[in-house]
Amino acid sequence: MLNLRPGAVTVRTMVVGAALVTSLAAAGCSGASKASGGASEGPLVFGISADPTQTLPYLSTSTQSLQVLGQIYSTLLNTGPDLQPTAGLADLPKISGDGLTYTFTLKKDLKFGNGSALDSTDVKHTFDTIMDPATKATSASYFGSVKSVAAPDPQTVVVTLKAPDASFVSALSNVNTSIVPSDVPAESLTTKPVGSGPYLFESRTPNQSITLKANPGYYQGKPGLPGVQFRIIADEKAMVSALRSGAVDMAVFDNSVTAKTATASNVKVATVDQLNFHVLQLRADAPVLKDVEVRLAISCAIDRKQVLDTAALGAGKVTGPITSPAYRSDPDSRPCPQRDVAKAREHLAKAGKSSGVSFTMITSQGLYSTAVNEAQNIQAQLKEVGITVKLETLDSNAYVQRWLAGDFDAAIALNGGSTDPNTMYARYFTSTGSFNKVAGYRSATLDKLFAEGKATTDTAKRKEIYAKVSQELEDNAAWVWTYTGNLYIATSSAVKGFEPRTNGDLSTLWKATMSAA
Amino acid sequence: MSVLLMLTRHPVLRRVLEAALTLLGVSVLTFTLLRVLPGDQITASYGIEAGALSPEQLADLRAYYGLDQPLVTQYVHWLGGVVSGNLGVSATSRQSVLDMTVAALPNTLELAVLSIAIGLLLGVPGGLFAASRPGATRDSGSQVASLLALSLPTFLVATVVSTWLANTFGWNPNGEEFATLAQDPARNLQQMLLPALVLGVSIASPVFQTARASILAIRDEDYVRTARAKGVPSRRLQYRHVLRNALIPIVTIGGLQFGFLLGGTLVIEQIFSIPGIGRQVLLGLNQKEYAVVQSTVLVIAVLFVAVNLATDLLYRVVDPRVRAE
């Protein structure tokens, strides 16, 4: 056999190769200490999973857009710890006796980040822009009851409603209704936002970061940090690594396992409730689910805790329809607070479907992590009472399209909550609501209750009304509400002064400071 | 007709024609596939809030995004722009796709060069080493190592290694803001190190297998035995007679791997937050930014075709027989 006797040569070659790789590694490691040093002396680095897709507050829908814009812009009103409206750029409004006129008085010497004064003209401009159909603002629905906005003097804004709407005020603390300057064109704001929030826009590197600097003229006081940088780290595990290594100081997760992994001696994690709710939407408009007895059978056959435990490892709470902190539904007041297979069969028998029923349920892959698990668990639970579910797992875009078209019998959904129950459900369950076709259920009782709730400004009376709404929805099994998940706010232990709130609300981030690690 | 025949007979012109047809095919396929997928820029941007838009507002938005035009018009409009150097504009970042690509491409190119260098530096000497004693421990050991490198998914290795380094040593350069080579070479190399190593190791495996097989085939050739009988020194025999002739399949596999890397290693770029061309396509897909996806994929296809062409030309350098043809 031919012997090339290459041993010595090939080993040497390998050594040279290895040396080259090592030299690259050495070059890479040369600055390692800088990378591991944490960020306590610079701006706070807030990790977000995607680049904000919108930079105009009134057009924003993505969580990341709202997180960033909430620091750049200010709203007319703010929220307290229970997410109820408090004074913001303006004091809480004076409401006329007929509930139609809201008068807001702006604080004095308000300024935008570009130095121009913020007065009632800017508020009127913002609200008029939102209400203009040409804007296609996602926040336009909040202003459905508004007839006109007037600015009689620089400090006064008068909003006149077409009909009383008690939920109107709660919308004014939403980032979507932030005040934009009237003298800066919208196109310019798209690339260079100008707000009156605690931090001012400094720079943006698309798909990498958005850097903000402290606004010395912020109306609530001096921000606690020299700046905030929103850094885009798409991979959740990479985000955890960045937190633990000190490259990122703050991030929000909705996955309990990720949150647990992130917890370390230098990272603390706070658990807060979410307003969003997980639900099995039943379309009563679908022939197979038209009969209330069939829907009640489905509702009684589902153990919500099991869904929560299976899909989200128990990280959340079983919920009723309303998740707004001040109006929260009692999940024990539903027809079957616990799973009741016998009662489910009874309802099926009353519907004349003792042999069982069959319907199609859509769920999404990629929209949020628990959707498929929820669907499969519910499918298995319903099978035990003779209800056959044909499961259609769709990619997120296909799901959204089918959902918007109301093209399904039932859907596993994660729907957005609100601090106000009217904002949360009127569009679904009033017969003229923009999503009533998707909800697939309406009744004269609900129309009447929502109208009453909207017209009532007294909080105690509103609570009674929305308790009835909740009961009506549950008694008719309009949908099957399952649970609300937790949200986890991870912060470096160097971050002080931030108050974690429901829904990952960042309105107190301006108070946060960072001590040297 | 005769001109076309002439074109197809000339080897270089034929390659250019093939390349142009390939690119046209890629453009049609990308354009069609994007539109077959459910959803559009409106649902991507508005999410479920799209359901609250009035028919007039929806029509306005469709006109704004050019979705109201017939598909053929959309295609011709886009391709016409591309030919004249206008790759379109991202509705999200308001940047031109050309600017975005010019910014992302050097990062992908750098990662590809580093990865392929690591892959070749590990794979070729590894192949020589293993082929020097076929069947011996060094051979089987190298093959096991190579199979292991091939079997382990890069996303898993990337996640485990970066998490371990961050948790144990607090070293996580990819958590820092990305710096290009020109901005901060030291930070850039730190940020490229792990992704390049992960990709390099996975590339080393096929390079190793190809090099080993090729060397084993060449070393049994008559001319090698003759050279050895004539007393050609071992090292000269190894490099001049064996390795040089074994290079063609290695160049082929190297070229193919490099071509794939230029397309952006989507997962690795995502895990290590490298703002490269693969990540650009992914973000474009998520937002249904047709112009971003179509134009970037076309740029990737151009690069792939160019690398393949360059590989073919390289054959002529390493193999005189190809030159003679």
CSV table of C-alpha atoms in Angstrom, one decimal, chain A residues 1-7 9-14 16-18 20-21 24-38 45 50-55 59 61-62 132-138 141 187 190-191 204-209 211 229 231-235 237-238 240-248 261 395 397-398 400-401 403-404 415-416 427-428 434-435, chain B residues 37-40 43-53 56-58 60-61 91-95 100 107 114 117-118 121-122 125-126 128-129 131-134 138 159 162-164 166-167 169-179 184 186-187 189-191 193 196-197 215 219-221 224-225 228 234-235 237-239 242 270-273 275 279-280 283 285-288:
chain,number,residue,atom,x,y,z
A,1,MET,CA,0.0,0.0,0.0
A,2,LEU,CA,1.2,3.4,-0.9
A,3,ASN,CA,2.4,5.3,2.1
A,4,LEU,CA,2.3,9.0,1.8
A,5,ARG,CA,3.9,9.5,5.2
A,6,PRO,CA,2.0,12.6,5.6
A,7,GLY,CA,1.5,12.4,9.4
A,9,VAL,CA,2.8,17.4,7.6
A,10,THR,CA,-1.0,17.0,8.2
A,11,VAL,CA,-0.6,17.4,11.9
A,12,ARG,CA,1.4,20.6,11.3
A,13,THR,CA,-1.2,21.8,8.8
A,14,MET,CA,-3.9,21.2,11.4
A,16,VAL,CA,-1.5,26.0,11.6
A,17,GLY,CA,-5.3,25.9,10.9
A,18,ALA,CA,-6.1,25.7,14.6
A,20,LEU,CA,-5.6,30.7,12.8
A,21,VAL,CA,-8.9,29.9,14.3
A,24,LEU,CA,-9.6,34.9,15.4
A,25,ALA,CA,-10.9,33.9,18.7
A,26,ALA,CA,-8.3,35.9,20.5
A,27,ALA,CA,-9.1,38.9,18.4
A,28,GLY,CA,-12.7,38.4,19.3
A,29,CYS,CA,-12.0,38.0,23.0
A,30,SER,CA,-9.8,41.0,23.3
A,31,GLY,CA,-12.6,43.3,24.1
A,32,ALA,CA,-14.6,40.9,26.1
A,33,SER,CA,-14.4,42.8,29.3
A,34,LYS,CA,-16.2,45.8,27.7
A,35,ALA,CA,-19.1,43.6,26.7
A,36,SER,CA,-19.5,42.0,30.1
A,37,GLY,CA,-19.5,45.2,32.0
A,38,GLY,CA,-23.3,45.9,32.2
A,45,VAL,CA,-31.1,49.1,27.7
A,50,ALA,CA,-39.1,43.2,17.1
A,51,ASP,CA,-38.6,46.6,15.5
A,52,PRO,CA,-41.6,48.9,16.1
A,53,THR,CA,-43.6,48.8,13.0
A,54,GLN,CA,-45.3,52.1,13.4
A,55,THR,CA,-44.0,55.4,14.7
A,59,LEU,CA,-51.5,54.3,14.0
A,61,THR,CA,-50.9,48.4,17.0
A,62,SER,CA,-47.7,46.4,17.9
A,132,ASP,CA,-60.5,61.8,10.3
A,133,PRO,CA,-61.4,58.6,8.3
A,134,ALA,CA,-58.5,59.4,5.9
A,135,THR,CA,-56.0,58.8,8.7
A,136,LYS,CA,-57.3,55.2,9.3
A,137,ALA,CA,-56.2,55.5,12.9
A,138,THR,CA,-56.5,52.4,14.9
A,141,SER,CA,-62.9,53.7,17.6
A,187,GLU,CA,-44.5,62.3,7.5
A,190,THR,CA,-42.8,59.0,11.1
A,191,THR,CA,-39.0,59.2,10.8
A,204,ARG,CA,-32.8,54.8,15.1
A,205,THR,CA,-30.9,52.0,13.4
A,206,PRO,CA,-33.6,49.9,11.7
A,207,ASN,CA,-33.9,46.4,13.1
A,208,GLN,CA,-31.3,47.1,15.7
A,209,SER,CA,-32.1,49.8,18.1
A,211,THR,CA,-32.1,55.4,21.3
A,229,GLN,CA,-32.2,52.4,24.4
A,231,ARG,CA,-32.6,47.1,21.6
A,232,ILE,CA,-34.1,44.6,19.2
A,233,ILE,CA,-33.2,41.0,20.1
A,234,ALA,CA,-35.6,38.7,18.3
A,235,ASP,CA,-34.6,35.4,19.9
A,237,LYS,CA,-33.1,32.8,24.6
A,238,ALA,CA,-30.7,35.4,23.3
A,240,VAL,CA,-32.3,36.0,28.4
A,241,SER,CA,-28.5,35.7,27.8
A,242,ALA,CA,-28.3,39.4,27.3
A,243,LEU,CA,-30.1,40.1,30.5
A,244,ARG,CA,-28.0,37.7,32.5
A,245,SER,CA,-24.7,39.1,31.0
A,246,GLY,CA,-25.8,42.6,31.8
A,247,ALA,CA,-26.0,43.7,28.1
A,248,VAL,CA,-29.7,44.4,28.5
A,261,THR,CA,-34.5,31.1,33.2
A,395,ASP,CA,-50.5,29.9,10.2
A,397,ASN,CA,-51.9,35.2,8.6
A,398,ALA,CA,-54.4,32.7,7.5
A,400,VAL,CA,-56.2,36.4,11.1
A,401,GLN,CA,-57.9,36.4,7.7
A,403,TRP,CA,-61.0,35.3,12.1
A,404,LEU,CA,-61.7,38.7,10.6
A,415,ASN,CA,-58.0,38.8,22.6
A,416,GLY,CA,-56.9,42.2,23.9
A,427,ARG,CA,-67.4,46.2,19.5
A,428,TYR,CA,-67.9,42.5,19.9
A,434,SER,CA,-67.4,46.4,14.3
A,435,PHE,CA,-66.5,42.9,15.4
B,37,LEU,CA,-49.5,33.1,1.2
B,38,PRO,CA,-52.5,34.3,3.2
B,39,GLY,CA,-52.6,37.9,4.5
B,40,ASP,CA,-51.1,41.1,3.1
B,43,THR,CA,-53.4,42.6,7.9
B,44,ALA,CA,-49.7,42.5,8.9
B,45,SER,CA,-49.7,46.1,9.9
B,46,TYR,CA,-53.2,46.4,11.4
B,47,GLY,CA,-53.6,42.9,12.7
B,48,ILE,CA,-57.2,42.3,13.9
B,49,GLU,CA,-57.8,46.0,13.8
B,50,ALA,CA,-58.1,45.7,10.0
B,51,GLY,CA,-61.5,44.3,10.8
B,52,ALA,CA,-62.6,47.8,12.1
B,53,LEU,CA,-61.6,49.6,8.9
B,56,GLU,CA,-63.4,52.9,1.8
B,57,GLN,CA,-60.5,52.9,4.2
B,58,LEU,CA,-59.5,49.4,3.1
B,60,ASP,CA,-57.5,53.5,0.2
B,61,LEU,CA,-54.9,51.2,1.9
B,91,ALA,CA,-43.1,50.8,4.5
B,92,THR,CA,-42.0,50.0,8.0
B,93,SER,CA,-38.6,51.7,8.2
B,94,ARG,CA,-39.1,54.1,5.3
B,95,GLN,CA,-35.7,53.1,4.0
B,100,MET,CA,-31.1,48.4,3.6
B,107,ASN,CA,-22.4,41.8,7.6
B,114,LEU,CA,-15.2,34.0,8.3
B,117,ALA,CA,-12.5,30.2,6.3
B,118,ILE,CA,-13.1,28.3,9.5
B,121,LEU,CA,-9.3,25.4,7.9
B,122,LEU,CA,-10.9,22.7,9.9
B,125,PRO,CA,-6.5,19.5,7.1
B,126,GLY,CA,-9.0,17.2,8.8
B,128,LEU,CA,-5.8,15.1,4.9
B,129,PHE,CA,-5.3,13.9,8.5
B,131,ALA,CA,-7.0,10.1,4.8
B,132,SER,CA,-3.4,9.7,5.8
B,133,ARG,CA,-4.2,6.4,7.6
B,134,PRO,CA,-7.5,5.1,6.3
B,138,ARG,CA,-7.4,9.1,13.5
B,159,THR,CA,-28.2,28.7,21.8
B,162,SER,CA,-24.1,31.5,23.9
B,163,THR,CA,-26.3,30.9,26.9
B,164,TRP,CA,-23.5,29.0,28.7
B,166,ALA,CA,-23.4,34.4,29.1
B,167,ASN,CA,-24.4,32.6,32.3
B,169,PHE,CA,-18.6,34.2,32.2
B,170,GLY,CA,-21.1,37.0,31.7
B,171,TRP,CA,-19.7,37.2,28.1
B,172,ASN,CA,-22.3,38.0,25.6
B,173,PRO,CA,-21.1,40.4,22.9
B,174,ASN,CA,-24.1,39.8,20.8
B,175,GLY,CA,-26.3,41.4,23.4
B,176,GLU,CA,-24.5,44.6,22.8
B,177,GLU,CA,-25.5,47.0,20.0
B,178,PHE,CA,-24.1,45.6,16.7
B,179,ALA,CA,-21.0,47.3,15.3
B,184,ASP,CA,-15.5,49.1,15.8
B,186,ALA,CA,-12.8,44.7,18.1
B,187,ARG,CA,-16.5,44.6,19.0
B,189,LEU,CA,-15.0,40.5,15.7
B,190,GLN,CA,-16.4,39.6,19.1
B,191,GLN,CA,-19.9,39.6,17.7
B,193,LEU,CA,-16.8,35.0,16.6
B,196,ALA,CA,-18.8,32.2,12.5
B,197,LEU,CA,-17.5,29.3,14.7
B,215,ILE,CA,-7.7,12.5,-1.4
B,219,ARG,CA,-3.7,8.9,-3.9
B,220,ASP,CA,-4.4,5.5,-5.6
B,221,GLU,CA,-3.9,7.0,-9.1
B,224,VAL,CA,0.9,9.3,-7.7
B,225,ARG,CA,2.5,5.9,-7.5
B,228,ARG,CA,6.5,8.3,-5.4
B,234,SER,CA,6.5,13.2,0.6
B,235,ARG,CA,5.4,16.8,1.3
B,237,LEU,CA,3.8,14.6,-3.3
B,238,GLN,CA,1.1,15.5,-0.8
B,239,TYR,CA,0.6,19.1,-1.9
B,242,VAL,CA,-2.5,14.7,-4.3
B,270,GLN,CA,-31.6,35.8,14.3
B,271,ILE,CA,-30.1,34.1,17.3
B,272,PHE,CA,-27.0,36.3,17.3
B,273,SER,CA,-28.8,39.5,16.3
B,275,PRO,CA,-28.3,42.6,11.0
B,279,ARG,CA,-32.7,38.6,8.9
B,280,GLN,CA,-33.8,41.3,6.4
B,283,LEU,CA,-38.5,40.7,8.9
B,285,LEU,CA,-41.8,38.2,5.5
B,286,ASN,CA,-43.2,39.0,8.9
B,287,GLN,CA,-44.4,42.4,7.9
B,288,LYS,CA,-45.5,41.2,4.4
